[in-house]
CSV table of C-alpha atoms and ligand atoms in Angstrom, one decimal:
chain,number,residue,atom,x,y,z
T,1,MET,CA,-15.0,-21.1,-20.0
T,2,LYS,CA,-17.3,-19.6,-17.4
T,3,ILE,CA,-16.0,-16.3,-16.3
T,4,CYS,CA,-17.0,-13.9,-13.6
T,5,VAL,CA,-15.9,-10.2,-13.4
T,6,ILE,CA,-16.4,-8.4,-10.1
T,7,GLY,CA,-16.5,-4.6,-10.8
T,8,SER,CA,-17.9,-3.2,-14.1
T,9,GLY,CA,-15.8,0.0,-14.4
T,10,PHE,CA,-13.7,0.5,-17.6
T,11,VAL,CA,-11.2,-2.3,-16.7
T,12,GLY,CA,-13.8,-4.9,-15.7
T,13,LEU,CA,-16.0,-4.1,-18.7
T,14,ALA,CA,-13.0,-4.3,-21.1
T,15,VAL,CA,-12.2,-7.8,-19.7
T,16,GLY,CA,-15.8,-8.9,-19.7
T,17,CYS,CA,-16.7,-7.6,-23.2
T,18,VAL,CA,-13.6,-9.0,-24.9
T,19,LEU,CA,-13.8,-12.4,-23.3
T,20,ALA,CA,-17.5,-12.6,-24.1
T,21,ASP,CA,-16.7,-11.7,-27.7
T,22,CYS,CA,-14.3,-14.7,-27.7
T,23,SER,CA,-17.3,-16.9,-26.9
T,24,HIS,CA,-16.7,-17.4,-23.2
T,25,GLU,CA,-19.7,-17.3,-20.9
T,26,VAL,CA,-19.2,-14.1,-18.9
T,27,ALA,CA,-21.1,-12.6,-16.0
T,28,CYS,CA,-20.1,-9.0,-14.9
T,29,THR,CA,-21.1,-7.7,-11.6
T,30,ASP,CA,-21.3,-4.3,-9.9
T,31,VAL,CA,-22.6,-3.0,-6.6
T,32,ASP,CA,-24.1,0.1,-8.4
T,33,HIS,CA,-27.7,-0.9,-9.3
T,34,GLN,CA,-28.1,2.0,-11.7
T,35,ARG,CA,-25.0,1.0,-13.6
T,36,VAL,CA,-26.1,-2.6,-13.9
T,37,THR,CA,-29.5,-1.6,-15.1
T,38,GLY,CA,-27.9,0.6,-17.8
T,39,LEU,CA,-25.5,-2.3,-18.8
T,40,GLN,CA,-28.4,-4.7,-19.0
T,41,GLY,CA,-30.1,-2.2,-21.3
T,42,GLY,CA,-26.9,-2.1,-23.5
T,43,THR,CA,-25.4,1.1,-22.3
T,44,ALA,CA,-22.1,1.4,-20.5
T,45,ALA,CA,-22.5,5.2,-19.8
T,46,LEU,CA,-18.7,5.5,-20.2
T,47,SER,CA,-17.3,7.4,-23.2
T,48,GLU,CA,-15.2,4.4,-24.2
T,49,PRO,CA,-15.3,3.5,-27.9
T,50,ASP,CA,-16.6,-0.1,-28.6
T,51,PHE,CA,-18.3,-0.8,-25.3
T,52,ASP,CA,-21.9,-0.3,-26.3
T,53,ASP,CA,-21.5,-2.4,-29.5
T,54,LEU,CA,-19.7,-5.2,-27.7
T,55,ILE,CA,-22.2,-5.2,-24.8
T,56,GLN,CA,-25.3,-5.2,-27.1
T,57,ARG,CA,-23.9,-7.9,-29.4
T,58,ASN,CA,-22.8,-10.3,-26.6
T,59,VAL,CA,-25.8,-9.8,-24.4
T,60,ALA,CA,-27.9,-10.7,-27.5
T,61,THR,CA,-25.9,-13.9,-28.1
T,62,GLY,CA,-26.2,-14.8,-24.4
T,63,HIS,CA,-22.4,-14.7,-23.8
T,64,LEU,CA,-22.6,-11.7,-21.5
T,65,LEU,CA,-24.8,-10.8,-18.6
T,66,PHE,CA,-24.8,-8.2,-15.9
T,67,THR,CA,-25.9,-8.6,-12.3
T,68,THR,CA,-25.5,-7.1,-8.9
T,69,ASP,CA,-25.4,-10.6,-7.4
T,70,SER,CA,-21.7,-11.5,-7.3
T,71,ARG,CA,-22.3,-14.8,-5.5
T,72,GLU,CA,-24.6,-16.0,-8.3
T,73,ALA,CA,-22.2,-14.7,-10.9
T,74,ALA,CA,-19.2,-16.5,-9.3
T,75,ALA,CA,-21.0,-19.8,-8.8
T,76,GLY,CA,-19.3,-22.4,-11.0
T,77,ALA,CA,-17.0,-19.8,-12.6
T,78,ASP,CA,-13.6,-21.2,-13.8
T,79,ILE,CA,-12.0,-17.8,-13.5
T,80,ILE,CA,-13.1,-14.9,-11.3
T,81,PHE,CA,-11.5,-11.5,-12.1
T,82,ILE,CA,-11.5,-8.8,-9.4
T,83,ALA,CA,-11.5,-5.4,-11.1
T,84,VAL,CA,-12.9,-3.1,-8.3
T,85,GLY,CA,-11.6,0.4,-7.7
T,86,THR,CA,-8.6,0.9,-5.3
T,87,PRO,CA,-8.9,4.7,-4.9
T,88,ALA,CA,-6.3,6.7,-2.9
T,89,THR,CA,-7.1,7.6,0.7
T,90,LEU,CA,-6.3,11.2,1.9
T,91,SER,CA,-2.9,10.0,3.1
T,92,GLY,CA,-2.1,8.5,-0.4
T,93,GLU,CA,-2.5,4.8,0.5
T,94,ALA,CA,-4.7,2.6,-1.7
T,95,ASP,CA,-8.1,2.0,-0.2
T,96,LEU,CA,-8.6,-1.8,-0.5
T,97,SER,CA,-12.1,-1.9,1.1
T,98,GLN,CA,-13.8,-2.8,-2.2
T,99,LEU,CA,-11.4,-5.7,-2.8
T,100,TRP,CA,-11.9,-7.2,0.7
T,101,THR,CA,-15.6,-6.8,0.5
T,102,ALA,CA,-15.6,-8.7,-2.9
T,103,ILE,CA,-13.5,-11.5,-1.5
T,104,ASP,CA,-15.5,-11.9,1.7
T,105,GLN,CA,-18.7,-12.1,-0.4
T,106,LEU,CA,-17.1,-14.7,-2.8
T,107,LEU,CA,-15.6,-17.0,-0.2
T,108,PRO,CA,-18.8,-18.8,1.0
T,109,THR,CA,-19.8,-19.3,-2.7
T,110,ILE,CA,-16.7,-21.2,-3.8
T,111,ASN,CA,-17.1,-24.9,-3.8
T,112,HIS,CA,-15.2,-25.7,-6.9
T,113,ASP,CA,-11.7,-25.3,-8.4
T,114,CYS,CA,-11.2,-21.9,-9.8
T,115,LEU,CA,-8.7,-19.1,-10.5
T,116,LEU,CA,-9.1,-15.8,-8.6
T,117,VAL,CA,-7.4,-13.1,-10.6
T,118,ILE,CA,-6.6,-9.7,-9.1
T,119,LYS,CA,-6.8,-7.2,-11.9
T,120,SER,CA,-7.2,-4.1,-9.7
T,121,THR,CA,-4.0,-2.1,-9.0
T,122,VAL,CA,-3.1,-3.2,-5.5
T,123,PRO,CA,-0.1,-2.5,-3.3
T,124,VAL,CA,2.7,-5.0,-3.3
T,125,GLY,CA,2.0,-7.7,-0.8
T,126,THR,CA,-1.8,-7.7,-1.3
T,127,ALA,CA,-1.9,-11.0,-3.1
T,128,SER,CA,0.0,-12.6,-0.3
T,129,ALA,CA,-2.5,-11.0,2.2
T,130,VAL,CA,-5.4,-12.3,0.0
T,131,ARG,CA,-3.8,-15.8,0.1
T,132,LYS,CA,-3.7,-15.7,3.9
T,133,ARG,CA,-7.4,-14.7,3.9
T,134,LEU,CA,-8.3,-17.6,1.6
T,135,ASP,CA,-6.3,-20.0,3.7
T,136,GLN,CA,-8.4,-19.1,6.7
T,137,SER,CA,-11.3,-20.8,4.8
T,138,PRO,CA,-10.4,-24.5,4.7
T,139,SER,CA,-12.7,-25.1,1.7
T,140,ALA,CA,-11.5,-22.1,-0.3
T,141,SER,CA,-7.9,-22.7,0.5
T,142,LYS,CA,-7.5,-25.8,-1.7
T,143,LEU,CA,-10.0,-24.8,-4.4
T,144,ILE,CA,-8.8,-21.3,-5.2
T,145,SER,CA,-5.6,-20.5,-7.1
T,146,LEU,CA,-4.5,-16.9,-7.0
T,147,ILE,CA,-3.2,-14.8,-9.9
T,148,SER,CA,-2.0,-11.2,-10.0
T,149,ASN,CA,-2.7,-9.8,-13.4
T,150,PRO,CA,-2.2,-6.0,-13.5
T,151,GLU,CA,-3.8,-4.1,-16.3
T,152,PHE,CA,-2.1,-1.5,-18.5
T,153,LEU,CA,-5.0,-0.2,-20.5
T,154,ARG,CA,-5.6,3.5,-21.1
T,155,VAL,CA,-8.9,5.4,-20.5
T,156,GLY,CA,-10.4,6.0,-23.9
T,157,ALA,CA,-8.7,2.9,-25.4
T,158,ALA,CA,-9.8,0.2,-23.0
T,159,VAL,CA,-11.1,-2.4,-25.4
T,160,THR,CA,-8.2,-1.9,-27.9
T,161,ASP,CA,-5.6,-2.1,-25.2
T,162,PHE,CA,-7.0,-5.2,-23.6
T,163,LYS,CA,-7.3,-7.0,-27.0
T,164,HIS,CA,-4.0,-5.8,-28.2
T,165,PRO,CA,-1.7,-5.5,-25.2
T,166,GLN,CA,2.0,-4.7,-25.5
T,167,ARG,CA,2.6,-7.4,-22.8
T,168,VAL,CA,0.6,-9.5,-20.3
T,169,VAL,CA,1.8,-9.9,-16.7
T,170,LEU,CA,0.9,-12.9,-14.7
T,171,GLY,CA,2.0,-13.4,-11.1
T,172,SER,CA,1.4,-16.6,-9.1
T,173,THR,CA,3.0,-19.4,-7.1
T,174,SER,CA,1.0,-22.0,-9.0
T,175,GLU,CA,2.5,-23.2,-12.3
T,176,ALA,CA,-0.9,-24.8,-13.2
T,177,ALA,CA,-2.7,-21.5,-12.6
T,178,LEU,CA,-0.1,-19.6,-14.7
T,179,GLN,CA,-0.5,-22.1,-17.6
T,180,LYS,CA,-4.3,-21.8,-17.5
T,181,MET,CA,-4.2,-18.0,-17.6
T,182,GLU,CA,-1.6,-18.0,-20.3
T,183,ALA,CA,-3.9,-20.2,-22.4
T,184,LEU,CA,-6.8,-17.8,-21.9
T,185,TYR,CA,-4.7,-14.8,-23.1
T,186,ARG,CA,-3.1,-16.8,-26.0
T,187,SER,CA,-6.7,-17.4,-27.3
T,188,PHE,CA,-6.9,-13.7,-28.4
T,189,VAL,CA,-3.5,-12.1,-28.0
T,190,GLU,CA,-1.1,-12.0,-30.9
T,191,PRO,CA,1.6,-14.7,-30.7
T,192,SER,CA,4.4,-12.1,-30.7
T,193,ILE,CA,3.2,-10.4,-27.5
T,194,PRO,CA,5.2,-11.5,-24.5
T,195,ILE,CA,3.4,-13.1,-21.5
T,196,TYR,CA,5.6,-12.6,-18.5
T,197,LYS,CA,5.2,-15.1,-15.6
T,198,MET,CA,6.6,-14.1,-12.2
T,199,GLY,CA,5.9,-14.0,-8.5
T,200,HIS,CA,3.0,-11.9,-7.1
T,201,GLU,CA,5.2,-9.2,-5.7
T,202,SER,CA,7.0,-8.6,-9.0
T,203,ALA,CA,3.7,-8.4,-10.9
T,204,GLU,CA,2.2,-6.0,-8.4
T,205,LEU,CA,5.3,-3.8,-8.4
T,206,SER,CA,5.5,-3.8,-12.3
T,207,LYS,CA,2.2,-2.0,-12.5
T,208,TYR,CA,3.3,0.8,-10.1
T,209,ALA,CA,6.7,1.0,-11.8
T,210,ALA,CA,5.1,1.4,-15.2
T,211,ASN,CA,2.7,4.1,-14.1
T,212,SER,CA,5.4,5.9,-12.1
T,213,MET,CA,7.7,5.8,-15.2
T,214,LEU,CA,5.0,7.4,-17.3
T,215,ALA,CA,4.3,10.0,-14.7
T,216,LEU,CA,8.0,10.7,-14.3
T,217,ARG,CA,8.4,11.3,-18.1
T,218,ILE,CA,5.6,13.8,-18.0
T,219,SER,CA,7.1,15.7,-15.0
T,220,PHE,CA,10.5,15.5,-16.7
T,221,ILE,CA,9.3,17.1,-19.9
T,222,ASN,CA,7.2,19.7,-18.0
T,223,GLU,CA,10.3,20.7,-16.1
T,224,ILE,CA,12.3,20.9,-19.3
T,225,ALA,CA,9.5,23.0,-20.8
T,226,GLU,CA,9.7,25.4,-17.8
T,227,LEU,CA,13.5,25.6,-18.4
T,228,SER,CA,12.8,26.2,-22.1
T,229,GLU,CA,10.7,29.2,-21.2
T,230,SER,CA,13.5,30.7,-19.0
T,231,LEU,CA,16.3,29.9,-21.4
T,232,GLY,CA,14.7,30.9,-24.7
T,233,ALA,CA,14.5,27.4,-26.1
T,234,ASN,CA,11.5,25.8,-27.9
T,235,ILE,CA,10.2,22.6,-26.3
T,236,HIS,CA,9.0,21.2,-29.7
T,237,ASP,CA,12.6,21.2,-30.9
T,238,VAL,CA,13.9,19.6,-27.7
T,239,VAL,CA,11.2,16.9,-27.8
T,240,SER,CA,12.0,16.1,-31.4
T,241,VAL,CA,15.6,15.5,-30.5
T,242,LEU,CA,14.7,13.3,-27.4
T,243,SER,CA,12.1,11.3,-29.3
T,244,SER,CA,14.3,10.3,-32.2
T,245,ASP,CA,16.7,8.6,-29.8
T,246,ASN,CA,15.5,4.9,-29.7
T,247,ARG,CA,16.7,4.6,-26.1
T,248,ILE,CA,14.3,7.4,-25.0
T,249,GLY,CA,11.4,7.1,-27.5
T,250,PRO,CA,8.5,9.5,-28.1
T,251,HIS,CA,5.9,8.4,-25.6
T,252,HIS,CA,4.6,10.5,-22.7
T,253,LEU,CA,6.8,13.4,-23.5
T,254,LYS,CA,4.1,15.9,-24.4
T,255,PRO,CA,4.3,19.0,-22.1
T,256,GLY,CA,1.1,20.0,-20.5
T,257,PRO,CA,-0.7,21.2,-17.4
T,258,GLY,CA,0.5,18.1,-15.4
T,259,PHE,CA,-0.9,14.6,-15.5
T,260,GLY,CA,-4.4,13.8,-14.3
T,261,GLY,CA,-6.8,10.9,-14.3
T,262,SER,CA,-7.6,8.3,-11.8
T,263,CYS,CA,-4.4,6.3,-12.2
T,264,LEU,CA,-1.0,8.0,-12.5
T,265,LEU,CA,-1.4,10.3,-9.5
T,266,LYS,CA,-2.8,7.7,-7.2
T,267,ASP,CA,-0.3,5.0,-8.2
T,268,VAL,CA,2.8,7.3,-7.7
T,269,GLN,CA,1.3,8.4,-4.3
T,270,SER,CA,0.7,4.8,-3.4
T,271,LEU,CA,4.3,3.8,-4.2
T,272,VAL,CA,5.6,6.7,-2.2
T,273,SER,CA,3.5,5.5,0.7
T,274,GLN,CA,4.5,1.8,0.2
T,275,ALA,CA,8.1,2.8,0.2
T,276,GLY,CA,7.6,4.7,3.5
T,277,GLU,CA,6.0,1.7,5.1
T,278,HIS,CA,9.1,-0.3,4.3
T,279,GLY,CA,11.5,2.3,5.7
T,280,ARG,CA,12.5,3.4,2.1
T,281,GLN,CA,12.0,6.5,0.1
T,282,PHE,CA,10.7,6.7,-3.4
T,283,GLY,CA,12.3,10.0,-3.9
T,284,ILE,CA,11.9,10.3,-7.6
T,285,GLY,CA,8.2,9.6,-7.2
T,286,GLU,CA,7.9,12.4,-4.6
T,287,GLU,CA,9.6,14.8,-6.9
T,288,THR,CA,7.4,13.7,-9.8
T,289,LEU,CA,4.4,14.6,-7.7
T,290,LYS,CA,5.8,18.0,-6.7
T,291,VAL,CA,6.7,19.0,-10.3
T,292,ASN,CA,3.2,17.9,-11.3
T,293,GLU,CA,1.5,20.1,-8.7
T,294,ARG,CA,3.7,23.0,-9.8
T,295,GLN,CA,2.3,22.9,-13.3
T,296,SER,CA,-1.1,24.3,-12.3
T,297,ASP,CA,0.7,27.0,-10.2
T,298,ASN,CA,2.6,28.0,-13.3
T,299,VAL,CA,-0.7,28.7,-15.2
T,300,ILE,CA,-1.7,31.0,-12.4
T,301,THR,CA,1.7,32.7,-12.5
T,302,LYS,CA,1.4,33.2,-16.3
T,303,LEU,CA,-2.1,34.7,-15.9
T,304,SER,CA,-1.1,37.1,-13.1
T,305,ASP,CA,2.1,38.1,-15.0
T,306,ALA,CA,-0.1,39.2,-17.8
T,307,LEU,CA,-3.2,40.5,-15.9
T,308,GLY,CA,-1.9,41.6,-12.5
T,309,THR,CA,-4.2,40.7,-9.7
T,310,LEU,CA,-6.6,37.9,-10.7
T,311,SER,CA,-9.3,38.9,-8.2
T,312,GLY,CA,-12.4,39.9,-10.1
T,313,LYS,CA,-10.9,38.7,-13.5
T,314,ARG,CA,-12.9,36.4,-15.7
T,315,ILE,CA,-11.1,33.4,-17.0
T,316,CYS,CA,-12.5,30.7,-19.4
T,317,LEU,CA,-11.1,27.2,-19.4
T,318,PHE,CA,-11.2,25.2,-22.6
T,319,GLY,CA,-11.4,21.7,-21.3
T,320,LEU,CA,-12.5,19.9,-18.1
T,321,THR,CA,-11.6,16.3,-18.8
T,322,PHE,CA,-8.2,15.0,-17.8
T,323,LYS,CA,-7.3,14.3,-21.4
T,324,ALA,CA,-9.0,14.3,-24.8
T,325,GLY,CA,-11.2,11.4,-25.8
T,326,THR,CA,-12.9,10.8,-22.5
T,327,ASP,CA,-15.6,12.4,-20.3
T,328,ASP,CA,-13.6,11.5,-17.2
T,329,THR,CA,-12.7,14.6,-15.0
T,330,ARG,CA,-11.1,12.7,-12.1
T,331,GLU,CA,-7.9,14.4,-10.9
T,332,SER,CA,-8.1,16.6,-14.0
T,333,PRO,CA,-5.5,19.4,-14.2
T,334,SER,CA,-8.3,21.6,-15.4
T,335,ILE,CA,-10.1,21.2,-12.1
T,336,ARG,CA,-6.8,21.9,-10.2
T,337,ILE,CA,-6.4,25.1,-12.2
T,338,ALA,CA,-10.0,26.1,-11.7
T,339,ASP,CA,-9.7,25.6,-7.9
T,340,LYS,CA,-6.5,27.7,-7.8
T,341,LEU,CA,-8.1,30.4,-9.9
T,342,LEU,CA,-11.2,30.5,-7.7
T,343,ALA,CA,-9.0,30.9,-4.7
T,344,THR,CA,-7.5,34.1,-6.1
T,345,GLY,CA,-11.1,35.6,-6.5
T,346,ALA,CA,-11.3,35.1,-10.2
T,347,THR,CA,-14.5,34.0,-11.9
T,348,VAL,CA,-14.1,30.8,-13.9
T,349,THR,CA,-16.2,29.7,-16.8
T,350,ALA,CA,-15.5,26.4,-18.7
T,351,TYR,CA,-16.4,24.6,-21.8
T,352,ASP,CA,-15.6,20.9,-22.6
T,353,PRO,CA,-16.9,19.0,-25.6
T,354,ALA,CA,-17.5,15.8,-23.5
T,355,TYR,CA,-18.7,17.2,-20.3
T,356,ARG,CA,-22.3,16.1,-19.8
T,357,GLY,CA,-23.6,18.8,-17.5
T,358,GLU,CA,-26.3,21.3,-18.4
T,359,ALA,CA,-25.3,24.7,-19.7
T,360,GLY,CA,-25.3,27.4,-17.1
T,361,ILE,CA,-24.9,25.0,-14.1
T,362,ARG,CA,-22.0,25.3,-11.7
T,363,ILE,CA,-19.4,22.6,-11.2
T,364,GLY,CA,-18.2,23.7,-7.8
T,365,SER,CA,-18.1,27.4,-8.5
T,366,VAL,CA,-17.2,27.0,-12.1
T,367,ILE,CA,-19.9,28.2,-14.5
T,368,TYR,CA,-20.3,25.7,-17.4
T,369,ALA,CA,-21.0,26.9,-20.9
T,370,ASP,CA,-22.4,24.6,-23.5
T,371,ASP,CA,-20.4,26.2,-26.3
T,372,PRO,CA,-16.9,27.7,-26.4
T,373,TYR,CA,-18.1,31.1,-27.8
T,374,THR,CA,-20.5,31.7,-25.0
T,375,GLY,CA,-17.9,30.5,-22.5
T,376,CYS,CA,-15.4,33.1,-23.5
T,377,GLU,CA,-17.8,36.1,-23.7
T,378,ASN,CA,-16.2,39.1,-21.9
T,379,VAL,CA,-13.3,37.1,-20.4
T,380,ASP,CA,-9.9,38.4,-19.6
T,381,ALA,CA,-8.1,35.2,-20.6
T,382,ILE,CA,-8.7,31.8,-22.2
T,383,VAL,CA,-6.7,28.8,-20.8
T,384,ILE,CA,-6.6,25.7,-22.9
T,385,THR,CA,-6.3,22.9,-20.4
T,386,THR,CA,-7.4,19.7,-22.3
T,387,ASP,CA,-5.9,18.5,-25.6
T,388,TRP,CA,-9.2,18.3,-27.6
T,389,PRO,CA,-8.2,18.7,-31.3
T,390,GLU,CA,-11.3,20.7,-31.9
T,391,PHE,CA,-10.0,23.6,-29.9
T,392,ALA,CA,-7.5,24.2,-32.7
T,393,GLU,CA,-10.4,24.4,-35.2
T,394,LEU,CA,-12.5,27.1,-33.5
T,395,ASP,CA,-13.1,30.5,-35.1
T,396,TYR,CA,-10.6,32.7,-33.3
T,397,ALA,CA,-11.7,35.7,-35.3
T,398,GLU,CA,-15.1,35.3,-33.7
T,399,ILE,CA,-13.6,34.6,-30.3
T,400,ALA,CA,-11.5,37.8,-30.6
T,401,GLN,CA,-14.7,39.8,-30.9
T,402,ARG,CA,-16.2,38.3,-27.8
T,403,VAL,CA,-13.4,38.5,-25.2
T,404,THR,CA,-12.6,41.6,-23.2
T,405,ASN,CA,-8.8,40.9,-23.3
T,406,LYS,CA,-7.0,38.9,-26.0
T,407,LEU,CA,-4.9,36.5,-23.9
T,408,ILE,CA,-4.6,32.8,-24.5
T,409,ILE,CA,-2.6,30.4,-22.3
T,410,ASP,CA,-2.2,27.2,-24.2
T,411,THR,CA,-1.0,24.6,-21.7
T,412,ARG,CA,-1.1,21.8,-24.4
T,413,ASN,CA,0.5,23.7,-27.3
T,414,ILE,CA,-2.4,22.7,-29.6
T,415,LEU,CA,-2.9,26.1,-31.3
T,416,ASP,CA,-0.9,27.5,-34.1
T,417,PRO,CA,0.7,30.6,-32.5
T,418,THR,CA,1.0,32.4,-35.8
T,419,ARG,CA,-2.6,32.0,-36.7
T,420,ILE,CA,-3.7,33.0,-33.2
T,421,THR,CA,-1.6,36.1,-33.0
T,422,GLU,CA,-3.0,37.3,-36.4
T,423,HIS,CA,-6.3,37.8,-34.5
T,424,GLY,CA,-4.5,40.1,-32.0
T,425,PHE,CA,-4.1,37.6,-29.2
T,426,HIS,CA,-1.2,37.5,-26.9
T,427,TYR,CA,-0.3,33.8,-27.0
T,428,VAL,CA,1.5,31.9,-24.2
T,429,GLY,CA,2.3,28.3,-24.9
T,430,LYS,CA,4.1,25.7,-22.8
T,431,GLY,CA,7.9,25.8,-23.1
T,432,LEU,CA,7.7,28.1,-26.2
T,433,PRO,CA,9.2,31.5,-26.8
T,434,HIS,CA,6.5,34.2,-26.1
T,435,ILE,CA,4.8,35.6,-29.1
T,436,THR,CA,2.7,38.8,-29.1
Q,1,UGA,C1,-2.6,5.5,-17.5
Q,1,UGA,C2,-1.5,4.6,-18.2
Q,1,UGA,O1,-1.1,5.3,-19.4
Q,1,UGA,C3,-2.1,3.2,-18.6
Q,1,UGA,O2,-1.0,2.4,-19.1
Q,1,UGA,C4,-2.6,2.6,-17.3
Q,1,UGA,O3,-3.1,1.3,-17.5
Q,1,UGA,C5,-3.7,3.5,-16.7
Q,1,UGA,O4,-3.1,4.8,-16.4
Q,1,UGA,C6,-4.2,2.8,-15.4
Q,1,UGA,O5,-3.4,2.6,-14.5
Q,1,UGA,O6,-5.3,2.4,-15.4
Q,1,UGA,P1,-4.6,6.9,-18.4
Q,1,UGA,O7,-4.9,7.3,-17.0
Q,1,UGA,O8,-5.7,6.5,-19.3
Q,1,UGA,O9,-3.6,5.7,-18.5
Q,1,UGA,O10,-3.9,8.2,-19.0
Q,1,UGA,P2,-2.7,8.5,-19.9
Q,1,UGA,O11,-3.1,8.4,-21.3
Q,1,UGA,O12,-1.4,7.9,-19.5
Q,1,UGA,O13,-2.6,10.1,-19.5
Q,1,UGA,C7,-2.5,10.5,-18.1
Q,1,UGA,C8,-2.3,12.0,-18.0
Q,1,UGA,O14,-1.1,12.4,-18.5
Q,1,UGA,C9,-3.4,12.8,-18.8
Q,1,UGA,O15,-3.8,13.9,-18.0
Q,1,UGA,C10,-2.6,13.2,-20.0
Q,1,UGA,O16,-3.1,14.4,-20.6
Q,1,UGA,C11,-1.2,13.5,-19.5
Q,1,UGA,N1,-0.2,13.3,-20.5
Q,1,UGA,C12,0.0,12.1,-21.1
Q,1,UGA,C13,0.7,14.4,-20.7
Q,1,UGA,O17,0.6,15.5,-20.1
Q,1,UGA,N2,1.7,14.2,-21.6
Q,1,UGA,C14,1.9,13.0,-22.3
Q,1,UGA,O18,2.9,13.0,-23.1
Q,1,UGA,C15,1.0,12.0,-22.0
């Protein structure tokens, strides 16, 4: 099949690369010339495993090409995926400008039967608004069938998650379109994986509900971790008990500094805003966001409980990315913590194994160090903000020699408290009894 993918971020690239690898003829587009030039040269510039290999292999076989010309890419395509960004506006609504621009550019090009697949996360009702826009164009109206196909892949596992999804969601009013999409997915998805077919609204809402549930679980466990600290319990024990209940399960129950990334926060905010537009309240979503924001405040409280005033203190953050396994710092809890620390008058240094900045440069007012040992030179505290496993492997005897004050706030509970305290550190984990 001839396939066009509009938007070559991590979702669009996962779709494009996997379908090209299944021998479809795929053209991926992006408005960012520099990104397209990189992709044409075989580099995704995203720290996603598999992308570069897949791109190079499929560009070489001629199954995959990259262009900034979406009209040319869409000409004659059987299926056009829209995978553009839908970032949050300041008021929390999803900004659909990239989606509308893409559709307006495509419309004059379509003179053949095709499926238009909305893969971007869009507010409920968007497919119906897109349908209205298509119907204003007499030619496109009959030719284009619309599908909502939300994506559930994780940053850092985009290709694996697209190839091996836990479920596929397809929303449409056209049975023929649903069948065509089902056949496309069945060509590479295991037979046991359910493909759910439904209306557009249910498909759109499923995506927001899934991300809201994940966010809710994280805020839930973070609040239980806070309670553990006050009540003298150990969050590891509590999580073991919860996880072993099949009805609860183990996923997204790791306490931490709050969820980050470009998806969970924006999607909960958007659902809160969508509920408000319909005279409803998504109260549990609002609470999820409040608890999440409080997690970074709690780090500041733990630091000031131990150090007194933070003005003039030097704090080193281990981690800038929103989770391990990516170089993505969008909505990272580390950045939230850094901003709050800077507001107290503290000096903040940071080290992250995936951050691509140059040593000694400033990210905002954060001074970036290119190794963890330099980063924690003469600091009053170290805060572990990202769950990079290598932070557990550092030489804490060496670090103890370099810091001014031996305090570690481990928001991810990745260090072994016994080992750390042997080096004289005061260790403060998340939801754990204090150890000195
Ligand atoms: C999330 C969802 O997990 C994907 O299913 C969804 O497709 C994606 O958003 C999206 O909408 O595009 P992702 O943003 O990659 O994926 O991040 P997660 O792995 O869910 O982690 C989000 C944040 O929660 C990170 O900051 C992570 O450190 C934190 N987290 C995660 C916890 O604090 N505890 C956990 O138990 C799990």
